[in-house]
Coordinates of C-alpha atoms and ligand atoms in Angstrom, one line a residue:
Chain A
M259 CA 113.8 44.4 -4.5
G260 CA 115.4 46.5 -1.7
L261 CA 116.1 50.2 -2.2
D262 CA 119.1 49.9 0.0
Y263 CA 121.2 47.0 1.2
K264 CA 120.7 45.7 4.7
L265 CA 123.2 43.8 6.7
V266 CA 120.8 40.8 6.8
L267 CA 117.3 40.7 5.5
W268 CA 115.6 39.8 8.8
N269 CA 112.1 38.9 9.5
K270 CA 110.4 37.0 12.4
H271 CA 110.6 33.6 10.7
K272 CA 114.2 34.0 9.7
K273 CA 115.1 34.8 13.3
T274 CA 113.3 31.6 14.4
Y275 CA 115.2 29.5 11.8
D276 CA 118.5 31.0 12.8
K277 CA 117.8 30.2 16.4
I278 CA 117.1 26.6 15.4
I279 CA 120.3 26.4 13.4
A280 CA 122.4 27.8 16.2
L281 CA 120.7 25.6 18.8
G282 CA 121.1 22.5 16.5
M283 CA 124.8 23.2 16.1
V284 CA 125.4 23.7 19.8
L285 CA 123.4 20.5 20.6
Y286 CA 125.4 18.5 18.1
L287 CA 128.7 19.7 19.4
V288 CA 127.8 19.0 23.0
L289 CA 126.5 15.5 22.1
F290 CA 129.6 14.8 20.0
I291 CA 131.9 15.8 22.8
A292 CA 129.9 13.9 25.5
L293 CA 129.9 10.7 23.4
T294 CA 133.6 11.0 22.6
L295 CA 134.4 11.4 26.3
A296 CA 132.2 8.4 27.1
F297 CA 133.7 6.1 24.6
N298 CA 137.2 7.5 23.9
P299 CA 138.1 9.3 27.1
E300 CA 141.8 9.6 26.1
T301 CA 141.0 11.7 23.0
I302 CA 142.8 15.1 23.3
A303 CA 140.9 18.4 23.0
E304 CA 142.3 19.4 19.6
T305 CA 141.3 16.1 18.0
M306 CA 137.9 16.4 19.5
I307 CA 137.4 19.9 18.1
I308 CA 138.7 19.0 14.7
R309 CA 136.4 16.0 14.5
A310 CA 133.4 17.6 16.0
F311 CA 133.4 20.6 13.6
G312 CA 134.4 18.6 10.6
S313 CA 131.5 16.2 11.0
L314 CA 129.1 19.0 11.9
A315 CA 130.0 20.9 8.7
V316 CA 129.5 17.7 6.6
I317 CA 126.1 17.1 8.2
M318 CA 125.1 20.7 7.5
L319 CA 126.3 20.4 3.9
H320 CA 124.0 17.4 3.5
I321 CA 121.0 19.3 4.8
I322 CA 121.8 22.1 2.4
L323 CA 122.0 19.8 -0.6
V324 CA 118.7 18.0 0.1
I325 CA 116.6 21.2 0.7
G326 CA 116.6 22.1 -3.0
P327 CA 115.1 18.9 -4.4
L328 CA 112.9 18.3 -1.3
S329 CA 111.2 21.7 -1.7
R330 CA 110.7 21.0 -5.4
L331 CA 108.9 17.8 -4.5
N332 CA 106.9 19.1 -1.6
P333 CA 106.3 22.9 -1.0
Q334 CA 106.1 22.4 2.7
F335 CA 109.9 22.4 2.7
L336 CA 110.0 25.9 1.1
P337 CA 110.4 27.9 4.3
I338 CA 113.7 26.1 5.0
L339 CA 114.8 27.0 1.5
Y340 CA 114.6 30.7 2.2
N341 CA 116.9 30.2 5.1
R342 CA 119.5 28.2 3.2
R343 CA 121.9 31.1 2.9
H344 CA 122.3 31.4 6.7
L345 CA 122.7 27.6 6.9
G346 CA 125.4 27.9 4.2
V347 CA 127.3 30.6 6.0
S348 CA 127.1 28.7 9.3
M349 CA 128.3 25.5 7.6
F350 CA 131.3 27.4 6.2
L351 CA 132.2 28.7 9.7
A352 CA 132.1 25.2 11.1
A353 CA 134.3 24.0 8.3
L354 CA 136.7 26.9 8.8
I355 CA 137.1 26.1 12.5
H356 CA 137.8 22.5 11.6
G357 CA 140.3 23.5 8.9
V358 CA 142.1 26.1 11.1
F359 CA 142.4 23.7 14.0
A360 CA 143.7 20.9 11.8
I361 CA 146.3 23.3 10.3
I362 CA 147.3 24.6 13.8
H363 CA 147.4 21.0 15.2
F364 CA 149.3 19.3 12.4
H365 CA 151.2 22.0 10.5
T366 CA 152.5 24.8 12.7
L367 CA 155.4 22.9 14.2
G368 CA 157.9 23.1 11.3
N369 CA 159.5 26.2 10.0
V370 CA 157.7 26.2 6.7
N371 CA 154.5 28.2 6.0
S372 CA 151.7 26.2 7.5
I373 CA 149.5 26.3 4.3
Y374 CA 152.5 25.2 2.3
A375 CA 152.9 22.4 4.8
V376 CA 149.3 21.2 4.2
F377 CA 150.3 20.7 0.5
T378 CA 153.8 19.3 1.1
S379 CA 153.8 17.3 4.4
N380 CA 152.5 14.3 2.4
M381 CA 153.9 14.3 -1.2
D382 CA 152.2 11.0 -2.2
Y383 CA 150.2 12.7 -5.0
G384 CA 150.5 9.6 -7.2
S385 CA 148.9 7.3 -4.7
L386 CA 145.3 6.4 -4.7
T387 CA 145.0 5.5 -1.0
N388 CA 147.7 7.7 0.5
F389 CA 146.8 10.8 -1.5
P390 CA 147.2 13.9 0.6
F391 CA 143.6 14.2 1.7
Q392 CA 144.0 17.5 3.5
V393 CA 144.7 19.2 0.2
L394 CA 141.2 18.2 -0.9
G395 CA 139.8 19.6 2.3
F396 CA 141.7 22.9 1.7
L397 CA 140.3 23.2 -1.9
A398 CA 136.8 22.5 -0.7
L399 CA 137.1 25.1 2.1
L400 CA 138.3 27.6 -0.6
I401 CA 135.2 27.0 -2.6
L402 CA 133.0 27.3 0.5
F403 CA 134.7 30.6 1.3
F404 CA 133.8 32.0 -2.1
M405 CA 130.2 30.9 -1.7
A406 CA 129.7 32.1 1.9
S407 CA 131.4 35.5 1.3
T408 CA 129.3 36.2 -1.8
S409 CA 125.9 35.1 -0.3
H410 CA 124.7 38.7 0.0
D411 CA 122.3 40.2 -2.6
F412 CA 124.9 42.8 -3.5
F413 CA 127.0 40.0 -5.1
L414 CA 124.0 38.5 -6.9
K415 CA 123.5 41.8 -8.6
N416 CA 127.0 43.0 -9.2
L417 CA 128.7 39.7 -10.2
S418 CA 125.7 39.2 -12.5
P419 CA 123.2 36.4 -11.8
N420 CA 125.0 34.0 -14.2
V421 CA 128.4 34.3 -12.5
W422 CA 126.8 34.1 -9.1
K423 CA 124.9 31.0 -10.0
G424 CA 128.0 29.4 -11.5
L425 CA 129.9 30.1 -8.4
H426 CA 127.2 28.6 -6.2
M427 CA 126.9 25.5 -8.4
L428 CA 130.5 24.8 -7.3
V429 CA 128.9 23.5 -4.1
Y430 CA 128.7 20.1 -5.9
V431 CA 132.5 20.2 -6.6
A432 CA 133.1 21.1 -3.0
Y433 CA 130.8 18.1 -2.0
A434 CA 132.9 15.7 -4.2
L435 CA 136.1 17.1 -2.7
I436 CA 134.8 16.6 0.8
L437 CA 133.6 13.1 0.1
L438 CA 137.2 12.2 -1.1
H439 CA 138.7 14.2 1.8
V440 CA 136.8 12.1 4.4
F441 CA 137.2 8.7 2.6
L442 CA 140.9 9.1 2.0
G443 CA 141.2 10.5 5.6
A444 CA 139.6 7.3 6.8
F445 CA 142.3 5.2 5.1
Q446 CA 145.0 7.3 6.7
Q447 CA 143.6 8.3 10.1
E448 CA 141.2 6.5 12.3
T449 CA 138.1 8.3 11.0
S450 CA 135.0 6.8 12.7
V451 CA 132.8 4.3 11.1
F452 CA 129.9 6.6 12.0
T453 CA 131.2 9.4 9.8
I454 CA 131.8 7.1 6.8
G455 CA 128.3 5.6 7.4
I456 CA 126.7 9.0 7.3
L457 CA 128.5 9.9 4.1
V458 CA 127.5 6.7 2.2
L459 CA 123.9 7.0 3.3
G460 CA 124.0 10.8 2.6
F461 CA 125.3 10.2 -0.9
I462 CA 122.5 7.8 -1.7
V463 CA 119.8 10.1 -0.3
I464 CA 121.2 13.2 -2.0
S465 CA 121.6 11.6 -5.4
S466 CA 118.2 9.9 -5.4
L467 CA 116.4 13.0 -4.3
H468 CA 118.0 15.0 -7.1
L469 CA 117.0 12.3 -9.6
V470 CA 113.4 12.2 -8.5
A471 CA 113.1 16.0 -8.6
A472 CA 114.7 16.1 -12.0
F473 CA 112.3 13.5 -13.3
K474 CA 109.3 15.5 -11.9
E475 CA 110.6 18.6 -13.7
S476 CA 111.2 16.8 -17.0
K477 CA 107.5 15.9 -16.9
V478 CA 106.6 19.6 -16.8
D479 CA 109.1 20.4 -19.6
G480 CA 107.8 17.5 -21.7
F481 CA 104.3 18.9 -21.6
K482 CA 102.8 18.9 -25.1
G483 CA 99.3 20.5 -25.0
E484 CA 96.9 20.4 -28.0
K485 CA 96.8 23.6 -30.0
D486 CA 93.6 25.2 -31.2
T487 CA 93.2 26.8 -34.7
G488 CA 94.5 30.1 -33.4
G489 CA 97.7 28.5 -32.1
W490 CA 96.6 28.8 -28.4
L491 CA 97.7 25.9 -26.2
K492 CA 95.2 23.9 -24.2
V493 CA 96.6 23.6 -20.7
C494 CA 94.3 22.2 -18.1
D495 CA 90.9 22.2 -16.4
V496 CA 90.3 25.3 -14.3
H497 CA 89.5 23.1 -11.3
E498 CA 93.0 21.6 -11.3
I499 CA 94.4 24.8 -9.9
P500 CA 93.9 25.4 -6.2
E501 CA 92.8 28.8 -5.0
D502 CA 95.6 31.3 -4.5
R503 CA 98.1 29.0 -6.1
A504 CA 99.4 28.2 -9.5
K505 CA 100.1 25.3 -11.9
I506 CA 103.3 25.5 -14.0
F507 CA 103.4 24.6 -17.7
S508 CA 106.1 24.7 -20.2
V509 CA 104.9 26.9 -23.0
G510 CA 107.1 27.4 -26.1
K511 CA 110.3 26.6 -24.2
K512 CA 109.4 28.9 -21.3
R513 CA 107.8 27.9 -18.0
V514 CA 104.6 29.7 -17.3
A515 CA 102.7 29.9 -14.0
I516 CA 98.9 30.2 -14.2
F517 CA 97.5 31.6 -11.0
K518 CA 93.9 31.4 -9.6
Y519 CA 92.8 34.0 -7.1
D520 CA 89.6 35.9 -6.3
G521 CA 87.7 34.1 -9.0
K522 CA 90.3 35.2 -11.6
L523 CA 93.1 33.6 -13.6
S524 CA 96.4 35.2 -14.7
A525 CA 99.5 33.8 -16.3
I526 CA 103.1 35.1 -15.8
H527 CA 106.6 33.8 -16.6
N528 CA 107.6 31.4 -13.9
V529 CA 111.0 32.8 -13.3
C530 CA 111.6 35.3 -10.4
K531 CA 113.8 38.3 -11.3
H532 CA 115.7 37.9 -8.0
Q533 CA 117.4 34.6 -8.3
G534 CA 115.2 32.7 -10.7
G535 CA 113.0 31.2 -8.1
P536 CA 109.9 29.3 -9.3
L537 CA 107.1 31.8 -8.9
G538 CA 104.4 29.2 -9.7
E539 CA 105.4 27.3 -6.5
G540 CA 104.6 30.4 -4.4
K541 CA 101.3 31.6 -3.2
I542 CA 99.2 34.8 -3.7
V543 CA 99.8 36.9 -0.6
D544 CA 98.0 40.2 -0.2
G545 CA 97.0 40.1 -3.8
C546 CA 100.5 39.5 -5.0
V547 CA 102.3 36.5 -6.4
T548 CA 104.9 35.9 -3.8
C549 CA 108.2 34.1 -4.7
P550 CA 108.7 31.1 -2.5
W551 CA 112.4 31.6 -2.3
H552 CA 112.9 35.1 -0.8
G553 CA 109.5 36.7 -1.1
Y554 CA 109.7 39.1 -4.0
Q555 CA 106.2 40.1 -5.1
Y556 CA 104.5 40.6 -8.4
L557 CA 101.0 41.6 -9.4
P558 CA 99.4 38.8 -11.2
H559 CA 97.6 40.9 -13.9
N560 CA 100.7 42.8 -15.1
G561 CA 103.8 40.9 -13.7
Q562 CA 105.1 44.1 -12.0
S563 CA 106.3 44.4 -8.5
P564 CA 104.2 46.8 -6.6
P565 CA 105.7 50.3 -6.3
P566 CA 108.3 51.5 -5.2
F567 CA 109.8 48.3 -6.6
T568 CA 110.5 48.0 -10.3
E569 CA 110.9 44.3 -11.1
K570 CA 108.8 43.0 -14.1
V571 CA 108.2 39.6 -15.6
A572 CA 106.5 38.6 -18.8
T573 CA 102.7 38.1 -18.9
Y574 CA 100.6 35.8 -21.0
E575 CA 97.0 35.9 -22.4
L576 CA 94.5 33.3 -21.3
R577 CA 91.1 32.2 -22.5
L578 CA 88.5 30.0 -20.8
D579 CA 86.4 27.6 -22.8
N580 CA 84.0 25.2 -21.0
D581 CA 86.3 25.2 -17.9
M582 CA 89.3 24.5 -20.1
I583 CA 92.1 27.0 -19.9
Y584 CA 93.9 28.0 -23.1
I585 CA 97.0 30.1 -23.3
N586 CA 98.6 32.2 -26.0
P587 CA 102.1 30.7 -26.1
I588 CA 103.6 34.0 -27.4
G589 CA 104.4 35.9 -24.2
L590 CA 103.9 39.6 -23.9
E591 CA 106.6 42.2 -23.0
E592 CA 107.6 42.1 -19.3
G593 CA 105.1 44.1 -17.2
T594 CA 102.3 44.2 -19.8
E595 CA 98.9 44.5 -18.3
V596 CA 96.5 41.6 -19.2
E597 CA 92.9 41.7 -18.1
P598 CA 92.5 38.6 -15.8
I599 CA 89.8 36.2 -17.0
L600 CA 87.0 35.3 -14.7
C601 CA 86.4 31.8 -13.6
Chain B
M267 CA 155.3 18.6 -8.0
E268 CA 156.8 21.1 -5.6
T269 CA 157.0 23.7 -8.4
V270 CA 153.3 23.2 -9.2
I271 CA 152.4 23.6 -5.5
T272 CA 154.6 26.7 -5.1
A273 CA 153.2 28.3 -8.3
F274 CA 149.6 27.5 -7.2
L275 CA 150.1 28.9 -3.7
T276 CA 151.9 32.0 -5.0
I277 CA 149.1 32.8 -7.4
L278 CA 146.6 32.3 -4.7
A279 CA 148.5 34.6 -2.4
L280 CA 148.8 37.2 -5.1
Y281 CA 145.1 36.9 -5.9
F282 CA 144.1 37.5 -2.4
G283 CA 146.8 40.2 -1.9
V284 CA 145.4 42.2 -4.7
G285 CA 141.9 41.4 -3.4
L286 CA 142.8 43.0 -0.1
L287 CA 143.9 46.2 -1.8
F288 CA 140.8 46.3 -3.9
G289 CA 138.8 45.6 -0.8
L290 CA 140.3 48.6 0.9
Y291 CA 139.5 50.7 -2.1
F292 CA 136.0 49.4 -2.0
M293 CA 135.5 50.3 1.6
L294 CA 136.7 53.8 1.1
L295 CA 135.5 54.8 -2.3
G296 CA 134.6 52.1 -4.7
A297 CA 131.4 50.7 -3.2
S298 CA 129.1 53.4 -4.4
K299 CA 130.8 53.6 -7.8
I300 CA 130.1 50.0 -8.4
D301 CA 126.6 50.0 -7.1
S302 CA 124.7 53.3 -6.5
I303 CA 122.5 51.6 -3.9
M304 CA 125.5 51.4 -1.7
R305 CA 125.4 55.2 -1.3
D306 CA 122.2 54.9 0.8
S307 CA 123.2 51.7 2.7
K308 CA 124.8 51.7 6.1
K309 CA 128.6 51.6 6.3
K310 CA 128.5 48.3 8.2
V311 CA 127.2 46.6 5.1
R312 CA 130.6 47.3 3.5
L313 CA 132.3 45.4 6.3
L314 CA 130.0 42.4 5.8
L315 CA 130.7 42.5 2.0
F316 CA 134.5 42.9 2.5
P317 CA 135.4 39.2 2.4
G318 CA 133.4 38.6 -0.8
V319 CA 134.9 41.7 -2.4
V320 CA 138.4 40.3 -1.7
A321 CA 137.3 37.0 -3.2
T322 CA 135.7 38.3 -6.4
W323 CA 137.6 41.5 -7.1
P324 CA 138.2 40.7 -10.8
F325 CA 134.5 40.7 -11.5
L326 CA 133.9 43.9 -9.5
L327 CA 136.8 45.6 -11.2
R328 CA 135.3 44.8 -14.6
R329 CA 132.0 46.2 -13.4
L330 CA 133.8 49.4 -12.2
F331 CA 135.3 49.9 -15.7
K332 CA 132.0 49.3 -17.4
S333 CA 130.1 51.7 -15.2
Q334 CA 132.7 54.4 -15.9
T335 CA 132.5 54.1 -19.6
A336 CA 128.7 54.0 -19.4
D337 CA 128.5 57.3 -17.4
Ligands
HEM185 C1 142.0 23.5 5.3 C2 141.1 22.6 5.1 C3 141.1 21.3 5.9 C4 142.0 20.6 6.6 C5 143.5 21.0 6.8 C6 141.4 19.4 7.1 C7 142.1 18.4 7.8 C8 141.5 17.3 8.3 C9 142.2 16.3 9.1 C10 143.6 16.4 9.5 C11 141.3 15.3 9.4 C12 141.5 14.0 10.2 C13 141.2 14.3 11.6 C14 141.3 13.1 12.5 O1 140.9 12.0 12.1 O2 141.8 13.3 13.6 C15 140.0 15.7 8.8 C16 138.9 14.9 8.8 C17 137.6 15.3 8.4 N1 137.4 16.5 7.7 FE1 138.7 17.9 7.2 N2 140.1 19.4 6.7 C18 139.9 20.5 6.0 C19 138.6 20.9 5.4 C20 137.4 20.2 5.6 C21 136.1 20.6 5.1 C22 135.9 21.9 4.2 C23 135.2 19.7 5.5 C24 133.7 19.6 5.3 C25 132.9 20.6 5.1 C26 135.9 18.7 6.2 C27 135.3 17.6 6.8 C28 136.0 16.6 7.5 C29 135.4 15.4 8.1 C30 133.9 15.1 8.1 C31 136.4 14.7 8.7 C32 136.2 13.3 9.4 C33 136.0 13.6 10.9 C34 136.0 12.3 11.7 O3 137.0 11.8 11.9 O4 134.9 12.0 12.1 N3 137.3 19.0 6.2 N4 140.2 16.9 8.1
FES186 S1 114.3 34.1 -6.2 FE1 114.6 35.3 -4.5 S2 112.7 36.1 -4.3 FE2 112.4 35.0 -6.0

């Protein structure tokens, strides 16, 4: 949407979220070190740093992974979703500190290259329990680096949204690698029961939230409305849509958001041009449909971003019949003006 | 196993080595050729993008060739 690239797209809310992230990280580290000193006073500083940042990164990764499904289930979580990028980059930095300290601490003594040492200090690649767990951490860190370094809008556009999305879906591969890294590490080092507990609990929470959210979406996709003689689809009663909000329907394999605002109804394609955010989960702000993910805006009656921006989404024709909304399932060209219907 | 590890790490090092060179080119010349919006953006933005450019140079290189044939 921007006409030039900014270092970071700041606004007041984002600054508040970033302060919360930074404060949360510092608080966790202080708490971790205080508890370690209280219960394991003989722990050396390097080990403390390695463990503090490793567990911090893993907790942040969990938060990142639950935000998606949580905000699909309850729009109140959406504001956190906008800030997920900064959370991701901060998580990478925490993981990087963990990895770098581990490499310095364990692998800089010999005369071989220290990265090479991560891969070769334990050659038990055939073993299930003694597998070199640090290699898994290294590969996960590599993935996190690719994601964090490409989190700017420049890459979304220039890598193409598909490549970018594919790259960022690798977060699940990284998550699996990290799970193995920590579990195997637990066999071979004295990883705390606390960390293992968090991971088991986290895995249950993350997978069940993803399942519930997917189930909810499958209900939208499975929507089979009645068709009238003209082929228009009967969708819902006009009162089911709250003011300045939308309901999402799957219409001819596409998801469509029907918005109600100022006593009018308009329908547009549900997919934001920025990163495919669900427009129908956003609100009407200043007369524009506002994407819940990063705030791109579209005029509801023509699907166009207000000038000087140039994004356009497809629009759909609607009809009202005894408070029942009907939609023409054949969408119009992106940016086509459709007279809103009055309700 | 050691040959596999050596091969993997060599490829990784080469990938990032070429990436660094491409990143340098990006900072100096390539940025606005890849994306015209970069012309109007602050120079600091390129610094922020640098690590990602090093990481994803093959995709950006492809884009550079495409944009040149399109012009
Ligand atoms: C180059 C990459 C990495 C290396 C060399 C590495 C190395 C290590 C080592 C040596 C330990 C055992 C520490 C100890 O028990 O004293 C460890 C544990 C751990 N690592 Fe990594 N790691 C890497 C990447 C990662 C990443 C990317 C994450 C997560 C985002 C991660 C999360 C953890 C966690 C949660 C623990 C357990 C900490 C605890 O004992 O409570 N590591 N790692
Ligand atoms: S997906 Fe980013 S604003 Fe819509």
